[in-house]
Short mmCIF file of C-alpha atoms in Angstrom, two decimals:
data_model
loop_
_atom_site.label_atom_id
_atom_site.label_comp_id
_atom_site.label_asym_id
_atom_site.label_seq_id
_atom_site.Cartn_x
_atom_site.Cartn_y
_atom_site.Cartn_z
CA MET A 1 116.60 98.12 107.20
CA ILE A 2 113.69 95.53 105.96
CA LYS A 3 110.81 96.74 107.86
CA PHE A 4 108.35 93.75 106.28
CA PHE A 5 107.96 91.94 103.59
CA LEU A 6 104.79 90.48 101.92
CA MET A 7 103.38 88.64 98.98
CA VAL A 8 100.29 89.85 97.27
CA ASN A 9 97.73 88.60 95.04
CA LYS A 10 95.60 91.32 92.27
CA GLN A 11 92.73 91.04 94.82
CA GLY A 12 94.63 92.49 97.12
CA GLN A 13 94.85 89.23 99.81
CA THR A 14 98.01 88.76 101.78
CA ARG A 15 99.04 85.37 100.45
CA LEU A 16 102.50 85.97 102.84
CA SER A 17 103.59 88.60 105.17
CA ARG A 18 106.52 88.66 107.77
CA TYR A 19 107.69 91.67 109.90
CA TYR A 20 110.96 92.05 110.98
CA GLU A 21 109.94 94.60 113.65
CA HIS A 22 106.97 94.31 116.22
CA VAL A 23 103.55 95.21 115.14
CA GLU A 24 100.40 94.31 116.70
CA ILE A 25 97.98 92.42 115.24
CA ASN A 26 95.14 94.53 114.76
CA LYS A 27 97.77 97.17 112.75
CA ARG A 28 99.68 94.81 110.85
CA THR A 29 95.54 94.42 109.35
CA VAL A 30 95.52 98.15 108.93
CA LEU A 31 98.94 98.45 107.49
CA GLU A 32 98.30 96.09 104.96
CA ALA A 33 95.72 97.35 103.55
CA GLU A 34 96.80 100.55 102.65
CA VAL A 35 100.06 99.54 101.61
CA ILE A 36 98.22 96.96 99.11
CA LYS A 37 95.95 100.27 97.80
CA ASN A 38 98.77 102.27 97.33
CA CYS A 39 101.06 100.01 95.57
CA LEU A 40 97.79 97.99 93.33
CA SER A 41 96.45 101.43 92.47
CA ARG A 42 99.82 102.71 90.79
CA SER A 43 100.34 101.84 86.89
CA LYS A 44 102.93 99.73 85.20
CA ASP A 45 104.59 103.15 83.72
CA GLU A 46 105.11 104.54 87.11
CA CYS A 47 108.06 104.26 89.40
CA SER A 48 107.75 101.11 91.81
CA PHE A 49 109.66 103.13 95.00
CA VAL A 50 106.36 104.78 97.16
CA GLU A 51 106.89 107.01 100.14
CA TYR A 52 104.62 105.61 103.12
CA LYS A 53 104.88 107.74 106.49
CA ASP A 54 108.05 107.10 107.98
CA PHE A 55 109.11 104.24 105.41
CA LYS A 56 109.27 103.85 101.78
CA LEU A 57 107.94 100.89 100.09
CA VAL A 58 109.22 98.68 97.11
CA TYR A 59 107.11 96.16 95.07
CA ARG A 60 107.18 94.25 92.44
CA GLN A 61 104.77 92.50 90.16
CA TYR A 62 105.25 88.85 89.16
CA ALA A 63 101.90 87.88 87.22
CA ALA A 64 99.06 88.19 89.58
CA LEU A 65 101.14 88.80 92.69
CA PHE A 66 102.81 91.46 94.07
CA ILE A 67 105.68 91.13 96.61
CA VAL A 68 106.41 94.44 98.50
CA VAL A 69 108.79 95.26 100.77
CA GLY A 70 109.12 97.77 103.33
CA ILE A 71 112.47 99.80 104.70
CA ASP A 72 113.92 102.40 106.57
CA GLN A 73 114.89 105.96 104.17
CA THR A 74 118.50 105.18 104.98
CA GLU A 75 117.81 101.46 102.79
CA ASN A 76 118.78 101.90 99.29
CA GLU A 77 116.14 100.96 97.25
CA MET A 78 117.45 99.41 93.89
CA ALA A 79 119.32 97.07 95.87
CA VAL A 80 115.69 95.81 97.60
CA TYR A 81 114.61 95.88 93.84
CA GLU A 82 117.16 93.69 93.34
CA LEU A 83 116.57 91.78 96.25
CA ILE A 84 112.78 91.13 94.91
CA HIS A 85 113.83 89.67 91.99
CA ASN A 86 116.43 87.13 93.15
CA PHE A 87 114.00 85.82 95.63
CA VAL A 88 111.52 85.16 92.67
CA GLU A 89 114.16 83.54 90.56
CA VAL A 90 115.08 81.24 93.86
CA LEU A 91 111.55 80.46 93.96
CA ASP A 92 110.77 79.85 90.50
CA LYS A 93 114.06 77.62 89.92
CA TYR A 94 113.83 75.27 93.46
CA PHE A 95 109.45 75.40 92.71
CA SER A 96 109.60 75.19 88.92
CA ARG A 97 106.53 77.81 89.28
CA VAL A 98 105.47 80.54 91.89
CA VAL A 99 101.49 79.53 92.68
CA SER A 100 99.41 79.91 96.09
CA ASP A 101 100.48 76.24 96.99
CA THR A 102 104.06 77.60 96.78
CA LEU A 103 103.18 80.30 99.16
CA ASN A 104 100.86 78.43 101.64
CA LEU A 105 104.09 76.65 102.23
CA LEU A 106 106.60 79.60 102.16
CA GLN A 107 103.99 80.97 104.98
CA ASN A 108 105.29 77.68 106.68
CA ILE A 109 108.79 78.09 106.57
CA PHE A 110 109.06 82.08 107.31
CA SER A 111 106.61 81.03 110.68
CA LEU A 112 109.50 78.37 111.96
#
């Protein structure tokens, strides 16, 4: 099961976040900071799957944008890895180029 979905830029700023389990606002900030630190500090040669606390992180980098998905231990990492890629392909087709303005629009869509 997917626990959360994050889009983060290279500076470590969260551009989009969506949680599928209740997490208090102050805990979200701490969680996002730790998750971002874990993913951004890894080299491109390292695996895109990271064990973190009681769940796994699956992430992909697209230019200056990182997409991070937190999943439970039973979820298939490769399926989520492909899901991320398909999501980015859809955004690319629909918006022709994924930039910060696109992420602001997505934030509004996800909050519905």
